[in-house]
PDB file of C-alpha atoms and ligand atoms in Angstrom:
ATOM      1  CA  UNK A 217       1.714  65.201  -7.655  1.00 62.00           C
ATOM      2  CA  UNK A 218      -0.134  63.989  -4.595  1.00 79.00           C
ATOM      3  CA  UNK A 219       1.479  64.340  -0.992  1.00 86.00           C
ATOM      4  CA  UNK A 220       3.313  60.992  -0.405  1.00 91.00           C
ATOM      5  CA  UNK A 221       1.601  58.750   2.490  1.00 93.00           C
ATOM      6  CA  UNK A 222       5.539  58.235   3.702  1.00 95.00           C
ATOM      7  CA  UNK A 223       8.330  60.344   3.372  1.00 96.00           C
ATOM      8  CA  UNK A 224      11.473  59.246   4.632  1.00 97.00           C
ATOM      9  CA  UNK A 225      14.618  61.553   3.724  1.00 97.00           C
ATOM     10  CA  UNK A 226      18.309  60.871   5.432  1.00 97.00           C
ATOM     11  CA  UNK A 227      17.451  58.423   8.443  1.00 98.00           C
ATOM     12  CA  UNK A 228      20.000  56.691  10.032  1.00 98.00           C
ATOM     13  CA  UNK A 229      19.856  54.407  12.856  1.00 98.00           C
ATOM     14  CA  UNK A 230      22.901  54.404  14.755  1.00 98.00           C
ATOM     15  CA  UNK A 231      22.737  52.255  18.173  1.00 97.00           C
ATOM     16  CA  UNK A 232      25.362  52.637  20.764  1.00 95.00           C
ATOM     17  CA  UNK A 233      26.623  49.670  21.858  1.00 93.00           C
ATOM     18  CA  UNK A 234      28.614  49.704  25.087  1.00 91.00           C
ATOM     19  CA  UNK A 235      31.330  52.016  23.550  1.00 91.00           C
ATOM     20  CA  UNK A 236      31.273  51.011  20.160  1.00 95.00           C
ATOM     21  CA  UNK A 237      28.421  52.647  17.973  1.00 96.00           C
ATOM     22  CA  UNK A 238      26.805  50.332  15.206  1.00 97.00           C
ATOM     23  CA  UNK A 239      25.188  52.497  12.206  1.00 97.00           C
ATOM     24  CA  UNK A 240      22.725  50.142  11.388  1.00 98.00           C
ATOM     25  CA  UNK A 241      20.650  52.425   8.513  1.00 98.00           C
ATOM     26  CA  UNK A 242      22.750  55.257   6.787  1.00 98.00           C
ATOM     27  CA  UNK A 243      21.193  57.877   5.142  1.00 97.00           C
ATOM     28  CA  UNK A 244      17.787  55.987   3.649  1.00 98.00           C
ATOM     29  CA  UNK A 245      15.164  57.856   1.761  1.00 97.00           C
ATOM     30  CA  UNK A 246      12.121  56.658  -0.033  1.00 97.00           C
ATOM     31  CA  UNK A 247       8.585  57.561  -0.259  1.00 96.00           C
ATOM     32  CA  UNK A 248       4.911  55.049   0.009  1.00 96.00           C
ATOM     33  CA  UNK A 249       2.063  56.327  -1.677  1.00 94.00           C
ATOM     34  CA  UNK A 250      -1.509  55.628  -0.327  1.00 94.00           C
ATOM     35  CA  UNK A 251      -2.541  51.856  -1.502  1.00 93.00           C
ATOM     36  CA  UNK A 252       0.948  50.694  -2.230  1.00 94.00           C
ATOM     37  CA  UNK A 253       3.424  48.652  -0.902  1.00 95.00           C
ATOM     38  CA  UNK A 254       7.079  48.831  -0.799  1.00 97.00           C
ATOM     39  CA  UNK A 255       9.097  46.072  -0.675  1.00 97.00           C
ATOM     40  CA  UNK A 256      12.538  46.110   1.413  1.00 97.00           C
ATOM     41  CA  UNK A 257      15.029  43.168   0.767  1.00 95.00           C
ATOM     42  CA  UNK A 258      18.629  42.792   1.656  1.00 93.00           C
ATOM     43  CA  UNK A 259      20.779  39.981   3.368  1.00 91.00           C
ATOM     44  CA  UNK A 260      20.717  39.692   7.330  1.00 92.00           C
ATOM     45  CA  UNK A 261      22.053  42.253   9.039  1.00 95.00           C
ATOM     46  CA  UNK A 262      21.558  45.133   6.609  1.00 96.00           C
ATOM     47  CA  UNK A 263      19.792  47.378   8.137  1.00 97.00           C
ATOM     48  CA  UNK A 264      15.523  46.314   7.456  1.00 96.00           C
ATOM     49  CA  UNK A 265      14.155  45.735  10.576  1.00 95.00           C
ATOM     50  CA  UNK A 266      16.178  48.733  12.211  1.00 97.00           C
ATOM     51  CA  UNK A 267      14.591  51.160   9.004  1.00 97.00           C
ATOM     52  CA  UNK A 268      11.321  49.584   9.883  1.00 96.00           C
ATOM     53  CA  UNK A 269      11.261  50.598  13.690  1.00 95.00           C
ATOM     54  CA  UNK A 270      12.231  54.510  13.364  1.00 96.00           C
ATOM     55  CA  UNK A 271       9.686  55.029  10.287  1.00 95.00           C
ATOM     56  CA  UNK A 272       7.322  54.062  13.205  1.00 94.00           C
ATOM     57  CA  UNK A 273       9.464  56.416  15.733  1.00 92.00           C
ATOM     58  CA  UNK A 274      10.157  53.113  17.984  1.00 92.00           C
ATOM     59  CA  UNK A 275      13.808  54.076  17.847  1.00 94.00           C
ATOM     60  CA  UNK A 276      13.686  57.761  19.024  1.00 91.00           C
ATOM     61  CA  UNK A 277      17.617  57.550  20.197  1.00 93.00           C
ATOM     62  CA  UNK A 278      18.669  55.716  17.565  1.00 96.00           C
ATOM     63  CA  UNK A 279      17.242  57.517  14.683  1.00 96.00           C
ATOM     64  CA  UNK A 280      18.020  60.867  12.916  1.00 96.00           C
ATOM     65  CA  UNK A 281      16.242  62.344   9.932  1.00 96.00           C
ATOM     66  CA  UNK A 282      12.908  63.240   8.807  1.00 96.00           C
ATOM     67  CA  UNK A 283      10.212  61.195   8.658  1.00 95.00           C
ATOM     68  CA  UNK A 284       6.768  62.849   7.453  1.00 94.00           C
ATOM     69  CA  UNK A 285       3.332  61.050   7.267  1.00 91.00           C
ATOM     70  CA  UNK A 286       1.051  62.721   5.334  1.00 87.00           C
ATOM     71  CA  UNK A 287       3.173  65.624   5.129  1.00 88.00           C
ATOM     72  CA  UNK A 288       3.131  66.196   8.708  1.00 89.00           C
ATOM     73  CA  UNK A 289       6.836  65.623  10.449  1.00 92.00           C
ATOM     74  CA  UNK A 290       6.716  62.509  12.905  1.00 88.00           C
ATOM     75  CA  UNK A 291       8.662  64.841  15.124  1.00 87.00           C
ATOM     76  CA  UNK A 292       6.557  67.114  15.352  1.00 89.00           C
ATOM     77  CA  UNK A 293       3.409  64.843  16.790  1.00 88.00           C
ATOM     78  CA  UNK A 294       2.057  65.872  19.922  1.00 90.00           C
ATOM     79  CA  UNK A 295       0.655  63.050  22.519  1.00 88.00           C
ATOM     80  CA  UNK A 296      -2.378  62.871  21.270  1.00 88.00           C
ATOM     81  CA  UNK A 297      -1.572  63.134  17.183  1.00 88.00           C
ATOM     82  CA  UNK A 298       1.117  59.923  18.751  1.00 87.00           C
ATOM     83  CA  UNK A 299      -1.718  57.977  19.983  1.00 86.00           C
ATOM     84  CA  UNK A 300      -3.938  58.438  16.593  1.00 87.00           C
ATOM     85  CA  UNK A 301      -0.717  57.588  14.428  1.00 89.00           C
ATOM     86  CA  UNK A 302       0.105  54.232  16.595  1.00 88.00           C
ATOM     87  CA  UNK A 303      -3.636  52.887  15.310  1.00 89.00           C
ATOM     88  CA  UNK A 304      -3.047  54.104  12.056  1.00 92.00           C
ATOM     89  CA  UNK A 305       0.482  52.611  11.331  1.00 94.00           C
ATOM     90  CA  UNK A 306       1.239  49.299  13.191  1.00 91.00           C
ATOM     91  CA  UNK A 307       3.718  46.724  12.700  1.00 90.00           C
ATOM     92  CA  UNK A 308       3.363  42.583  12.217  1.00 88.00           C
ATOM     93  CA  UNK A 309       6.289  40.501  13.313  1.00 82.00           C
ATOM     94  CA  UNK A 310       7.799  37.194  12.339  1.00 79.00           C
ATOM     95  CA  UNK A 311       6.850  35.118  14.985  1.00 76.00           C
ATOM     96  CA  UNK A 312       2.949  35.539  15.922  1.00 69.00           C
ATOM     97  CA  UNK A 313       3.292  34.153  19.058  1.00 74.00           C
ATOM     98  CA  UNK A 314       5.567  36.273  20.553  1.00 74.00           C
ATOM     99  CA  UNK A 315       2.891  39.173  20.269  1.00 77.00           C
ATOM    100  CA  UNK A 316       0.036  37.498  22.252  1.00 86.00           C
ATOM    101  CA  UNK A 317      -0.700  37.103  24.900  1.00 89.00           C
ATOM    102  CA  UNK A 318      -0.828  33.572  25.952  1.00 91.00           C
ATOM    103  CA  UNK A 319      -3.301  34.149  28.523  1.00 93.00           C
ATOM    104  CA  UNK A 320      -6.154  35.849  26.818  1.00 95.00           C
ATOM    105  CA  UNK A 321      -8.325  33.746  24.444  1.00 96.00           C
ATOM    106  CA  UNK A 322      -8.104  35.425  20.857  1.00 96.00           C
ATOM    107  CA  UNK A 323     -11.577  36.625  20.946  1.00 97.00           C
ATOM    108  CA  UNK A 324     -11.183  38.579  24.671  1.00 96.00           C
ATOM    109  CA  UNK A 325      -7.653  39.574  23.294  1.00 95.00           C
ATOM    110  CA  UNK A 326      -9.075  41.379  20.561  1.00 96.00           C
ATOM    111  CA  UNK A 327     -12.211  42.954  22.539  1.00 97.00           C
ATOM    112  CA  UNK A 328      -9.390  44.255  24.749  1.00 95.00           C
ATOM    113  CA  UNK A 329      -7.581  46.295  22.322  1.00 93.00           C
ATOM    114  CA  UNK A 330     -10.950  47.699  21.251  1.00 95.00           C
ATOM    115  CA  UNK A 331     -11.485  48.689  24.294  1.00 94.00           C
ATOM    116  CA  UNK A 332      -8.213  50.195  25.294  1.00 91.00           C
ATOM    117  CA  UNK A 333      -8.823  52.277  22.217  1.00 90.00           C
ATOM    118  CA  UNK A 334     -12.349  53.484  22.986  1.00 91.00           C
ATOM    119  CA  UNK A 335     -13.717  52.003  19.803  1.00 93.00           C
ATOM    120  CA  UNK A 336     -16.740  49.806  21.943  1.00 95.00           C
ATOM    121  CA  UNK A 337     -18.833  50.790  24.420  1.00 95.00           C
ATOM    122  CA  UNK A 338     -19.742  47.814  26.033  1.00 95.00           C
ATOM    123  CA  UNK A 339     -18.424  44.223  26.301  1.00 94.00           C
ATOM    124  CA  UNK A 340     -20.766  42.550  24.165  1.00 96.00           C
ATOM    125  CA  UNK A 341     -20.375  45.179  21.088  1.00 96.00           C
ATOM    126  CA  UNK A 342     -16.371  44.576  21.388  1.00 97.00           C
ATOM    127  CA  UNK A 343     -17.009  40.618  21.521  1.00 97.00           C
ATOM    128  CA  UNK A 344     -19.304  41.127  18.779  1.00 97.00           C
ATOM    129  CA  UNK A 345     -16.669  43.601  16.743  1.00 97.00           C
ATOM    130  CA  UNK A 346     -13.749  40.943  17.406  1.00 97.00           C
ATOM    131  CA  UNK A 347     -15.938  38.023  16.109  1.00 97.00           C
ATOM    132  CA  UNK A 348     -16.363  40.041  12.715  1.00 96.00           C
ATOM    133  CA  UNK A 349     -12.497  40.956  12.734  1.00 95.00           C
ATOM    134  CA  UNK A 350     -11.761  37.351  12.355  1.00 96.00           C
ATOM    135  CA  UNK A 351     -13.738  36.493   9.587  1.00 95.00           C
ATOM    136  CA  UNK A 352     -12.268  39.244   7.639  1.00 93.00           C
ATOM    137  CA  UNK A 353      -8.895  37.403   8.134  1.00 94.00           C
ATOM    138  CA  UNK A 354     -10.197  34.843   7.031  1.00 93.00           C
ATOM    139  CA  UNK A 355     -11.014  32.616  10.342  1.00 96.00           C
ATOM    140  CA  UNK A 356     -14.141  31.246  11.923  1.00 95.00           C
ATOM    141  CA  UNK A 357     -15.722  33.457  14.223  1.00 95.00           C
ATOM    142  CA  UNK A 358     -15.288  30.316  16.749  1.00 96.00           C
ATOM    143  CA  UNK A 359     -12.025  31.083  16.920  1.00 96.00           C
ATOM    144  CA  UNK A 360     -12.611  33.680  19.457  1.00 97.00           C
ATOM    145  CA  UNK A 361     -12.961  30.857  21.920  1.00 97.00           C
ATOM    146  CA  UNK A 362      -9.701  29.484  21.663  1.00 97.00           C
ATOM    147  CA  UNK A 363      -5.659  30.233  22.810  1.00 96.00           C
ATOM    148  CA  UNK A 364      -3.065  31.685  20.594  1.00 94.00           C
ATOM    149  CA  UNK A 365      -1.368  28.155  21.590  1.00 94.00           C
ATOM    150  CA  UNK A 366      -4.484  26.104  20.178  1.00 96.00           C
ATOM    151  CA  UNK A 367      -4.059  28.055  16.905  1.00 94.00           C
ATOM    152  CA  UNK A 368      -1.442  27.065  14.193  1.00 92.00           C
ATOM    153  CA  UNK A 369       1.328  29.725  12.829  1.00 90.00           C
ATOM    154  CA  UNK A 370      -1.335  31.136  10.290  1.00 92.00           C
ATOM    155  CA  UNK A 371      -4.003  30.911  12.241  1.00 94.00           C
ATOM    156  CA  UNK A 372      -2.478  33.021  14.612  1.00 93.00           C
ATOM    157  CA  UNK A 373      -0.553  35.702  11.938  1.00 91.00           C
ATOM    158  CA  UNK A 374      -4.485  36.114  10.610  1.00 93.00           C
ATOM    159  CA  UNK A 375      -5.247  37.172  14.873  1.00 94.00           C
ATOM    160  CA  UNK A 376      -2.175  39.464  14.536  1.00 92.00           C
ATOM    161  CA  UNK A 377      -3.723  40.780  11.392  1.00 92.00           C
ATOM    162  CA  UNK A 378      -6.916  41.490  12.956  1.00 94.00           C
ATOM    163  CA  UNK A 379      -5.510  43.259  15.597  1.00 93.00           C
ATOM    164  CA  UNK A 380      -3.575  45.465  13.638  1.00 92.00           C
ATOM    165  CA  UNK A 381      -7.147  46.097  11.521  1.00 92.00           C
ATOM    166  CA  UNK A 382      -9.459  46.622  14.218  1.00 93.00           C
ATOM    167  CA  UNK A 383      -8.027  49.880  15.461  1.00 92.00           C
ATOM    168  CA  UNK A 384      -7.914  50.896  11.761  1.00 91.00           C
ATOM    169  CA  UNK A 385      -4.674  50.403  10.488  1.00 92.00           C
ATOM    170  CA  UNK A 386      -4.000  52.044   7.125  1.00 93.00           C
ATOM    171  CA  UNK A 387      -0.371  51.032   7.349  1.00 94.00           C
ATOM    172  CA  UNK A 388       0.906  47.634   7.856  1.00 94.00           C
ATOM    173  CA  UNK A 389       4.722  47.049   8.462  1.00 95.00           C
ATOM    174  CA  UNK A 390       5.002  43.290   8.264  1.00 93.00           C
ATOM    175  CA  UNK A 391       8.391  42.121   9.197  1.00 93.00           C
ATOM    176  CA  UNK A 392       9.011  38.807   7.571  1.00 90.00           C
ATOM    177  CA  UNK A 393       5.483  38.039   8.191  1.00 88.00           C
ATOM    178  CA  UNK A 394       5.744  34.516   6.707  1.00 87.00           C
ATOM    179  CA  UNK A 395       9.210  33.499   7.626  1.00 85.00           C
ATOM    180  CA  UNK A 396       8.386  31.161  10.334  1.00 84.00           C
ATOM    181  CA  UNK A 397       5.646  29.253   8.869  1.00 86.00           C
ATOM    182  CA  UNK A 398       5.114  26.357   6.699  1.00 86.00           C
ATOM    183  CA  UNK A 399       5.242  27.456   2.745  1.00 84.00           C
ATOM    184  CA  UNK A 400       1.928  26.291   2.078  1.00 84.00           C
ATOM    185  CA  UNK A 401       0.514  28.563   4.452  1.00 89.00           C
ATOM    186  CA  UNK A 402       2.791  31.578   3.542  1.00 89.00           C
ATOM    187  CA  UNK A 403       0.988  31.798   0.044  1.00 89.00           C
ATOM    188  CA  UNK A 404      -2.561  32.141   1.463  1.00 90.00           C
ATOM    189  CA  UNK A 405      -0.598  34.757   4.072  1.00 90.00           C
ATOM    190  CA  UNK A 406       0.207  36.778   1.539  1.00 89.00           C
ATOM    191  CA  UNK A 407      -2.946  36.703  -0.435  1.00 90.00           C
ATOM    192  CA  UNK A 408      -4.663  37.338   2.975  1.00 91.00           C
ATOM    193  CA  UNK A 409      -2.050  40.594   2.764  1.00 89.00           C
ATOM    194  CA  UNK A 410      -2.778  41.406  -1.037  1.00 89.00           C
ATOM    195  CA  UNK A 411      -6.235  41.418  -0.729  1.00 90.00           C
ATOM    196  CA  UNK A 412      -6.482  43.839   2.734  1.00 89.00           C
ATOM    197  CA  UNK A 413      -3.997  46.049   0.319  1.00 88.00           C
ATOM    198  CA  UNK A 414      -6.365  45.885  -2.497  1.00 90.00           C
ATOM    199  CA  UNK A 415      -9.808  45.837  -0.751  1.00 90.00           C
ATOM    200  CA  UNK A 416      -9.122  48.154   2.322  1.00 90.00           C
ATOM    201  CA  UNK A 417      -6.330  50.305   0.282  1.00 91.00           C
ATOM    202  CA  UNK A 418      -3.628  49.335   3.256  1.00 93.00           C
ATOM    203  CA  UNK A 419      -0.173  50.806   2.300  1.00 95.00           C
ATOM    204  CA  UNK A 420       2.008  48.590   3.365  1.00 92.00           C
ATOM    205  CA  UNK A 421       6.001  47.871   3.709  1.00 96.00           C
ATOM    206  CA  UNK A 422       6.722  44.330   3.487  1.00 95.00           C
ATOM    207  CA  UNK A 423       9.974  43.232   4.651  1.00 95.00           C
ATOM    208  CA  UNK A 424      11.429  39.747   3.297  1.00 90.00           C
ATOM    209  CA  UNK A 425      13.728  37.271   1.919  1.00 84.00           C
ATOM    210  CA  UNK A 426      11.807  36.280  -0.957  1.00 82.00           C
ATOM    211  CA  UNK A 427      12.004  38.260  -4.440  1.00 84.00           C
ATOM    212  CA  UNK A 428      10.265  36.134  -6.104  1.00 80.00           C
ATOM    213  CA  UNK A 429       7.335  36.727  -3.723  1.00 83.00           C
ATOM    214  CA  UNK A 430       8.836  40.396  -3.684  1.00 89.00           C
ATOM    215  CA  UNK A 431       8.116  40.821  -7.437  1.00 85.00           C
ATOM    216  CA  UNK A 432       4.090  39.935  -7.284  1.00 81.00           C
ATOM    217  CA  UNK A 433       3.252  41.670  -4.441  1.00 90.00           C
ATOM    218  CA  UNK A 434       5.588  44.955  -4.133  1.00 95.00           C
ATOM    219  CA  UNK A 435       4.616  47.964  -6.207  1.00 95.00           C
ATOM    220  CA  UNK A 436       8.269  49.163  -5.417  1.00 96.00           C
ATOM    221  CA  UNK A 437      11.328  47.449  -4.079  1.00 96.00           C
ATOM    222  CA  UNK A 438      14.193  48.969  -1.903  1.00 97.00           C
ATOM    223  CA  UNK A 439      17.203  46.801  -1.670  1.00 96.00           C
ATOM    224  CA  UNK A 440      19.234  47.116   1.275  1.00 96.00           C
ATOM    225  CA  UNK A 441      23.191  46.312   1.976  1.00 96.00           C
ATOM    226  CA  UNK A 442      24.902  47.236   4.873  1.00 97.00           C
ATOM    227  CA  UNK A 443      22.649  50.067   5.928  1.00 97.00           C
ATOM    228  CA  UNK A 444      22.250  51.991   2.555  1.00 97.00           C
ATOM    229  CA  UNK A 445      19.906  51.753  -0.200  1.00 97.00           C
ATOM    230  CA  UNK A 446      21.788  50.214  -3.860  1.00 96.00           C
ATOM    231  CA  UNK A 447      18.376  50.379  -5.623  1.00 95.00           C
ATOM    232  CA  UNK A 448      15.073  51.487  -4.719  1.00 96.00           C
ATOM    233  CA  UNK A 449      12.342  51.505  -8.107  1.00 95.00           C
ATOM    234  CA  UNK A 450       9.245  49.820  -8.885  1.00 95.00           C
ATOM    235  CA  UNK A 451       9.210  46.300  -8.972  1.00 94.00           C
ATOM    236  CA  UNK A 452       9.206  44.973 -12.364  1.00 92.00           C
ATOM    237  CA  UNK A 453      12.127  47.476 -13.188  1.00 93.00           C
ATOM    238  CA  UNK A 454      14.326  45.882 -10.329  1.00 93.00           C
ATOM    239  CA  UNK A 455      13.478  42.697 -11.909  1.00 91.00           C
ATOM    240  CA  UNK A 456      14.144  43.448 -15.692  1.00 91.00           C
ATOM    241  CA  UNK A 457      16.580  45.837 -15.397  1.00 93.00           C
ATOM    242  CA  UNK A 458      18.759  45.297 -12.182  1.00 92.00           C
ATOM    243  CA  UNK A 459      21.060  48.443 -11.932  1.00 92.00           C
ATOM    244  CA  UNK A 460      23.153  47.330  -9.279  1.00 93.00           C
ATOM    245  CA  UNK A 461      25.531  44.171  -8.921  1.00 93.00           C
ATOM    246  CA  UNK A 462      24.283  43.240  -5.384  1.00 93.00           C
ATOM    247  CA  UNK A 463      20.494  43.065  -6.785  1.00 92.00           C
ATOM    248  CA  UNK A 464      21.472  41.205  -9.426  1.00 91.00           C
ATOM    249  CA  UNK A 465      23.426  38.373  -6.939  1.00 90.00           C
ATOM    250  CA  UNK A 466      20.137  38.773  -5.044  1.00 87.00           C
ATOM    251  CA  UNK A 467      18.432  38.063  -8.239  1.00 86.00           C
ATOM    252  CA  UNK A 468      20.501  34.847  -8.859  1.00 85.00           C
ATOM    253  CA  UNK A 469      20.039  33.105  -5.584  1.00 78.00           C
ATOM    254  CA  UNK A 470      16.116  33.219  -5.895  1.00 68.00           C
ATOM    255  CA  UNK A 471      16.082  29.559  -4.277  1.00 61.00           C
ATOM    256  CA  UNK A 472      13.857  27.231  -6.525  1.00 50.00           C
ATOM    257  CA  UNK A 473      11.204  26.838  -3.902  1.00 44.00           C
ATOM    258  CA  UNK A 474      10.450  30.398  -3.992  1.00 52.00           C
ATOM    259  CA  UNK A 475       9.311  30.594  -7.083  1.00 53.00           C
ATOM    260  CA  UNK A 476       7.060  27.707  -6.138  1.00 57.00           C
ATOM    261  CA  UNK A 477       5.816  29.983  -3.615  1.00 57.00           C
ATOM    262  CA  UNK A 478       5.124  32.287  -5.848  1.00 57.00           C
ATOM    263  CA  UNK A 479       2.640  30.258  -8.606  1.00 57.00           C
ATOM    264  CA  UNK A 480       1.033  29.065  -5.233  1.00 57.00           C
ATOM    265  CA  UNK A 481      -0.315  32.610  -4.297  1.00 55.00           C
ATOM    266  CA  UNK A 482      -1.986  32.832  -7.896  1.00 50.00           C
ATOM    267  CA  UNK A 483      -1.350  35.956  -8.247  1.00 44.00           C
TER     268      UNK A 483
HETATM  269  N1  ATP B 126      18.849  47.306  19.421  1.00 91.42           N
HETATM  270  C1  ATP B 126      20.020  47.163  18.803  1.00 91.42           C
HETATM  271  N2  ATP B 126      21.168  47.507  19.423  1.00 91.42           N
HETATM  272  C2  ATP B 126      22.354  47.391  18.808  1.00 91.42           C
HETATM  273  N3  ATP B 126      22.520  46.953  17.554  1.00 91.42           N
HETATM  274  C3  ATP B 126      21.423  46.586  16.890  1.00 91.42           C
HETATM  275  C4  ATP B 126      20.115  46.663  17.463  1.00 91.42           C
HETATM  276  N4  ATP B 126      19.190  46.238  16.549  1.00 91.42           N
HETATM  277  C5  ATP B 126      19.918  45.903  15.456  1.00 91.42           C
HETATM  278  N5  ATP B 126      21.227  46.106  15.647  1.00 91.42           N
HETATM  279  C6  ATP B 126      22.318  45.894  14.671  1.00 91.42           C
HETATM  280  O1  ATP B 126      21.991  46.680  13.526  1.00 91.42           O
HETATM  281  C7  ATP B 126      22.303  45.979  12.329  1.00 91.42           C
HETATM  282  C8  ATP B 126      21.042  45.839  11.470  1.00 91.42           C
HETATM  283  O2  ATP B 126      20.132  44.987  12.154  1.00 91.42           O
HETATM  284  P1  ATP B 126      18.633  44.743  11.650  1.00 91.42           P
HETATM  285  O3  ATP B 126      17.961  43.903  12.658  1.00 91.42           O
HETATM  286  O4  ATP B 126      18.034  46.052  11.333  1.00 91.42           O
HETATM  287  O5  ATP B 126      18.903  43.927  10.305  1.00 91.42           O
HETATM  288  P2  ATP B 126      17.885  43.117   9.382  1.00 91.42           P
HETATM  289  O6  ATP B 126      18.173  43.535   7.979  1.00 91.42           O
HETATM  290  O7  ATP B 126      16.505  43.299   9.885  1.00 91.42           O
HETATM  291  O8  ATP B 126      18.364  41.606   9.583  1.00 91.42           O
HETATM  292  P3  ATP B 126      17.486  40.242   9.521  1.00 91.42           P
HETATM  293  O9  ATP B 126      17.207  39.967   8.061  1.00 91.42           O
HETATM  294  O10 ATP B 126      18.415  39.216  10.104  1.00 91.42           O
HETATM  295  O11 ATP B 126      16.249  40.441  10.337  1.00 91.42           O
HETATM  296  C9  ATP B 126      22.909  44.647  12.757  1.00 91.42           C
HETATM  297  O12 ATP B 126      24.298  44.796  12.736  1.00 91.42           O
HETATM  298  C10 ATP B 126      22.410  44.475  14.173  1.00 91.42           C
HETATM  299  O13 ATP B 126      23.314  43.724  14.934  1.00 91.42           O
HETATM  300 MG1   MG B 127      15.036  41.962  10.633  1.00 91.42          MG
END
């Protein structure tokens, strides 16, 4: 059996909170392999977005266990192993304004992250390199010109997208990448997703409300409650076969329009 891309044995997240201490993950383990994506769901509160940050060692308080990329601990990086690992493993967030800048046209905001990375030599090449980073997500190379605030809420998850490509991401974390926009653009979101998973063999953790988007697009699924894992096994099984009671509640509450969602990203 192949070394997993991700393996995540006892973490726990445990924040300290004036004197109180809130254990927001307790004792999680799962692994990714290359290519696939994993699928966390659970109600608010229980623990995703907190799991999400220390497999990315954003939490290095808060978090205890082992975390090993590749085989190699996360722990054990030195600086310059850290810098290679934050291109290779980045995270996209809810709300795709928050993470631009509103000052930088999309085009100079991408040329600048190339930059920052080394990965151009000159201004024109990263213009030129940030241009082609749009149209594989999907916009117009004219796009470059504009400001996050003259794009809509897909346009501008796409510019997150590229931004998290063009310094070669090979893992995506996307947080509830599609909760704040309108459902017909969520579908072609997630197909934008699906087909960087299939055609650039991203792993990727999706974090989300929606099974019934959950069951398409996740290889595996991890359901969360209160900090621990209930189930955690590929996809379809979680959907046949629910083994635990919470799953199944999730199960039942699949809100009609979700399964809307679903038939719209013809998958
Ligand atoms: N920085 C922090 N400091 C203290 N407590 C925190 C911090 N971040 C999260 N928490 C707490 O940890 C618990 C889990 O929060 P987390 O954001 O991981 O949940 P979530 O599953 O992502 O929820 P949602 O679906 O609403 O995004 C919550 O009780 C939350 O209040
Ligand atoms: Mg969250």
């Amino acid at each position: 059996m192949s070394v997993p891309f991700l393996r995540v044995e006892a973490l726990h997240v445990t924040y300290r909170v004036r004197r109180r201490l809130v254990e927001a993950v307790k004792g999680v383990s799962f692994t990714i392999h290359r290519g696939q994506c994993l699928g966390v769901v659970g109600e608010s509160g229980s623990g995703k977005s907190s799991l999400a940050r220390a497999v990315l060692g954003l939490e290095p308080e808060a978090a205890h266990g082992s975390v090993e990329w590749d085989g190699y601990a996360l722990s054990a990086q030195n600086r310059r192993e850290r810098l290679a690992f934050c291109r290779k493993a980045q995270m996209v967030f809810q709300d795709p304004m928050g993470s631009l800048n509103p000052r930088l046209k999309v085009g100079a905001a991408l040329a600048e992250v190339l930059k920052v990375h080394g990965l151009v030599k000159t201004r024109k090449e990263a213009f030129r390199q940030a241009a082609q980073w749009l149209e594989t997500v999907g916009l117009d190379a004219a796009y470059a010109d504009r400001f996050p605030h003259e794009l809509s809420g897909g346009q501008r998850q796409r510019v997150n997208l590229a931004r998290a490509l063009c310094v070669g991401a090979e893992f995506l974390i996307a947080d509830e990448p599609v909760s704040a926009l309108d459902v017909s653009v969520q579908a072609q979101i997630l197909n934008l997703l699906q087909d960087l998973q299939r055609q650039r063999g991203i792993t990727w953790m999706l974090i989300g409300h929606d099974l019934a988007v959950m069951r398409y697009l996740a290889d595996h699924l991890l359901v969360m409650k209160n900090g621990e894992v209930v189930e955690c096994a590929p996809a379809e099984q979680v959907f046949m076969h629910p083994a635990h009671p919470y799953t199944r509640e999730l199960l039942a509450s699949v809100p009609h329009v979700d399964r809307g969602l679903a038939r719209r990203c013809a998958l």
